[in-house]
């Protein structure tokens, strides 16, 4: 026997899960599946959370127990004395073992401050050094950690042991092995898993009961089937634009949708009525009563021609079949087919115009794309003329008469031989009645359907127009290219003998729409050209054009702006006192004038901060504060502009909203200082990639730097890295635009750069050229800044140093030894000035500074005198009164030195002065007593 659904009852599954599986695509099956999955996810998540929480609690308990045991043992009376005894192990090992057993920890180890064990639960480890980082405990800080390593993984605590003076004299480490912590967690798993299994069983059973009842009510239908049935019903009745009639086997109308009622003008009560009583055309009535199959038979319904299709329905539940009839109105189909094809082609052309016009931000190329789109489907020839300022990227002037001259920027045609003026010629519109001049004056497109009758156009250039007419040009549409109410140029669409149909009014509307779209693209390209030219000019004025010649480094550079727009990359080489040099490279996020201006502000700030001779990390810190302050001021300015309404139309074009400039946040900088005397290079980074270091043998490495946050972000201090450079090393600084682009990531760029730099024997200029040849992208999307610096060391015979005792009598001795060194260098002319300056600086260092006091002479392009002491007191230049006995020291130094200044070190300061090797222009009185000058002070 079969059930109501037609399925064999003997084959129906008897179990509930089997029935749910058979109906898994039904609504009931989906509800069961979703509910079971949700229950499973919730129970799994809860079990996992309980396991993790249990593990966390046990581990935290292990930390607390270990720390409490370590703290108690570390503060035990007599422990510092035991650590200082002759045999700490003998005294402390029994105590440590007793504490371990009492507290329940796995080990108690007493160690020296550098980690040597005095005691341990494993005697074989006594005397060995403990692994891991114990520096925090040695510095006086207690801590806990999960330690991974030998002799075993453990949750341990390390506590410093202090003596009566608070000095750390040892360490106490206690802990519980990770394996024991894990065992405690695993002991709870059976209970958790049992509870989860029970909850899963209850949840699944409940979902099965709900699904069983839902399946009975929905008769096993799925959500898709039920939604489809409803959608089909609604669509057939109301949305389908074909008439649908369903006629039963008794020839009564069972269903008529809205479209069938409209086409056949059926009465409201038509359903359930006999077909012959509906008042239809006799031929249509005969077709519906016959029950025969029909395909696209044309029947009359009032003044409409209907295409009728009839198909029989399938028998259902032993009932005889009826028929389904569809009706389609074909009255206007023939008339509209031709116009629809033309409209479709025009829409396709407008779509292609939107895609093809403006693919680049080049004015001429945009004009060429306009001419190419319309040929040959709309016109046989297209010419585009633009005003001269537009071609340069300038704003066209609205003054009278400027539109009478344009330059032909683009031309396309179906044939290569044509009678029109070529690209590049100046096109004049002197006759006001010519179609071109009329369109420009009226501000809209003008149609000249018959050029033979266009007398104004013929009077424009009689020989040229006669040649064009003889060629076969017969119809023209002139469209002014306007954007934001400003005329940019003119587009002319020509038809020749190849297209005998003349342009009509519909063509005029299409040409105007095409010209409007193209004008926007031309204006965008013009504005980009103007902004790009402005940004390039600004950027070139802000970047260094010539690098200084220095003894410390031999440099070369390359800078390439991005094709998408000028950015904010920059570089610099800044001489510093003491023959040192600062190498700088930076990058401002973004493109355009704002990025270039921001770059100039940051570069100027770096120059100003470098004059203070700060360490790299301090300089970047000041630069970060300056950047943040500038951003805050700009935010205030933008807020005030918004409140006053100045940002709506501003000083620019009416109706054009100006975007406020972005902040500086996102700028990066790498600042490196190289000292040719010591060969050391200190550097710090604000979010910028580190340099490449090329060794004399060609080996390339990229030193790891503590990279800080970009400028303007704030919140974290910058750190300095110090590198010892081998003599003859090469430093390569760059921006990320050199390495990465759309088709290459940063790591691949680093590998290619390393391979390119590894070839030795090339000058910095050659290295720059080789790097760009190997790594330059065809169309770079970001600026590229590259700075190559070959480092040099200052020869030892050009350096003289003395240690000065804290004794005023040592001044004369150092002064004489310095004079002897200057004679050896052949600098006798500068000897007296150098002695004077050294005498003043050394005397003041002894009087007001701290030891150690050192004197150093450097012979470079200038003679450099340096006096260093251990005091950070800042000297000040002042003018002594006539009654003062001292106070003229720095005044004399400033008078006789070409430059002088102070730089601060980690343990004091250095006062330096640069002298000309020839002695300078300042004349020192010969009768001046240098010994007497030692009494002067600042």
PDB file of C-alpha atoms in Angstrom, residues 800-805 807-825 827-828 830-844 846-847 853-857 863 865-867 892 915 924 926-936:
ATOM      1  CA  UNK A 800      96.139  63.634  18.613  1.00  0.00           C
ATOM      2  CA  UNK A 801      94.748  62.982  22.111  1.00  0.00           C
ATOM      3  CA  UNK A 802      95.794  63.834  25.678  1.00  0.00           C
ATOM      4  CA  UNK A 803      94.486  62.943  29.116  1.00  0.00           C
ATOM      5  CA  UNK A 804      94.512  66.062  31.325  1.00  0.00           C
ATOM      6  CA  UNK A 805      94.819  65.696  35.103  1.00  0.00           C
ATOM      7  CA  UNK A 807      95.654  70.293  37.871  1.00  0.00           C
ATOM      8  CA  UNK A 808      95.880  73.837  36.444  1.00  0.00           C
ATOM      9  CA  UNK A 809      99.601  73.291  35.949  1.00  0.00           C
ATOM     10  CA  UNK A 810      98.819  70.696  33.253  1.00  0.00           C
ATOM     11  CA  UNK A 811      97.366  73.352  30.942  1.00  0.00           C
ATOM     12  CA  UNK A 812     100.717  74.682  29.840  1.00  0.00           C
ATOM     13  CA  UNK A 813     102.087  71.196  29.188  1.00  0.00           C
ATOM     14  CA  UNK A 814      99.136  70.176  27.004  1.00  0.00           C
ATOM     15  CA  UNK A 815      99.291  73.487  25.176  1.00  0.00           C
ATOM     16  CA  UNK A 816     102.968  72.980  24.354  1.00  0.00           C
ATOM     17  CA  UNK A 817     102.419  69.398  23.225  1.00  0.00           C
ATOM     18  CA  UNK A 818      99.559  70.556  21.007  1.00  0.00           C
ATOM     19  CA  UNK A 819     101.784  73.245  19.488  1.00  0.00           C
ATOM     20  CA  UNK A 820     104.434  70.618  18.762  1.00  0.00           C
ATOM     21  CA  UNK A 821     101.798  68.397  17.091  1.00  0.00           C
ATOM     22  CA  UNK A 822     100.642  71.299  14.920  1.00  0.00           C
ATOM     23  CA  UNK A 823     104.232  71.897  13.816  1.00  0.00           C
ATOM     24  CA  UNK A 824     104.488  68.238  12.846  1.00  0.00           C
ATOM     25  CA  UNK A 825     101.337  68.667  10.779  1.00  0.00           C
ATOM     26  CA  UNK A 827     100.034  74.039  10.705  1.00  0.00           C
ATOM     27  CA  UNK A 828     102.299  76.579  12.379  1.00  0.00           C
ATOM     28  CA  UNK A 830      97.167  78.117  13.239  1.00  0.00           C
ATOM     29  CA  UNK A 831      99.306  77.236  16.240  1.00  0.00           C
ATOM     30  CA  UNK A 832      98.850  80.419  18.259  1.00  0.00           C
ATOM     31  CA  UNK A 833      95.072  80.521  17.786  1.00  0.00           C
ATOM     32  CA  UNK A 834      94.792  76.850  18.659  1.00  0.00           C
ATOM     33  CA  UNK A 835      96.899  77.321  21.802  1.00  0.00           C
ATOM     34  CA  UNK A 836      94.708  80.230  22.861  1.00  0.00           C
ATOM     35  CA  UNK A 837      91.478  78.257  22.407  1.00  0.00           C
ATOM     36  CA  UNK A 838      92.864  75.109  24.065  1.00  0.00           C
ATOM     37  CA  UNK A 839      94.151  77.150  26.984  1.00  0.00           C
ATOM     38  CA  UNK A 840      90.706  78.651  27.600  1.00  0.00           C
ATOM     39  CA  UNK A 841      88.768  75.409  27.159  1.00  0.00           C
ATOM     40  CA  UNK A 842      91.096  73.264  29.279  1.00  0.00           C
ATOM     41  CA  UNK A 843      91.251  75.859  32.071  1.00  0.00           C
ATOM     42  CA  UNK A 844      87.478  76.071  32.275  1.00  0.00           C
ATOM     43  CA  UNK A 846      89.478  71.982  35.155  1.00  0.00           C
ATOM     44  CA  UNK A 847      87.725  74.772  37.055  1.00  0.00           C
ATOM     45  CA  UNK A 853      89.239  65.565  31.026  1.00  0.00           C
ATOM     46  CA  UNK A 854      90.456  64.809  27.520  1.00  0.00           C
ATOM     47  CA  UNK A 855      91.819  66.918  24.703  1.00  0.00           C
ATOM     48  CA  UNK A 856      91.683  65.877  21.055  1.00  0.00           C
ATOM     49  CA  UNK A 857      92.959  67.540  17.873  1.00  0.00           C
ATOM     50  CA  UNK A 863      91.550  71.952  12.390  1.00  0.00           C
ATOM     51  CA  UNK A 865      89.960  71.258  18.809  1.00  0.00           C
ATOM     52  CA  UNK A 866      87.877  69.257  21.292  1.00  0.00           C
ATOM     53  CA  UNK A 867      87.918  69.351  25.101  1.00  0.00           C
ATOM     54  CA  UNK A 892      87.684  84.689  22.978  1.00  0.00           C
ATOM     55  CA  UNK A 915      89.879  76.637  13.006  1.00  0.00           C
ATOM     56  CA  UNK A 924      95.753  87.597  17.728  1.00  0.00           C
ATOM     57  CA  UNK A 926     101.426  89.153  19.623  1.00  0.00           C
ATOM     58  CA  UNK A 927     101.823  90.610  23.091  1.00  0.00           C
ATOM     59  CA  UNK A 928      99.011  88.474  24.500  1.00  0.00           C
ATOM     60  CA  UNK A 929     100.193  86.270  27.362  1.00  0.00           C
ATOM     61  CA  UNK A 930      98.625  82.828  27.086  1.00  0.00           C
ATOM     62  CA  UNK A 931      99.518  81.923  30.650  1.00  0.00           C
ATOM     63  CA  UNK A 932      97.669  84.987  31.879  1.00  0.00           C
ATOM     64  CA  UNK A 933      94.631  84.052  29.801  1.00  0.00           C
ATOM     65  CA  UNK A 934      94.265  80.864  31.805  1.00  0.00           C
ATOM     66  CA  UNK A 935      92.736  82.995  34.578  1.00  0.00           C
ATOM     67  CA  UNK A 936      89.797  83.914  32.356  1.00  0.00           C
TER      68      UNK A 936
END
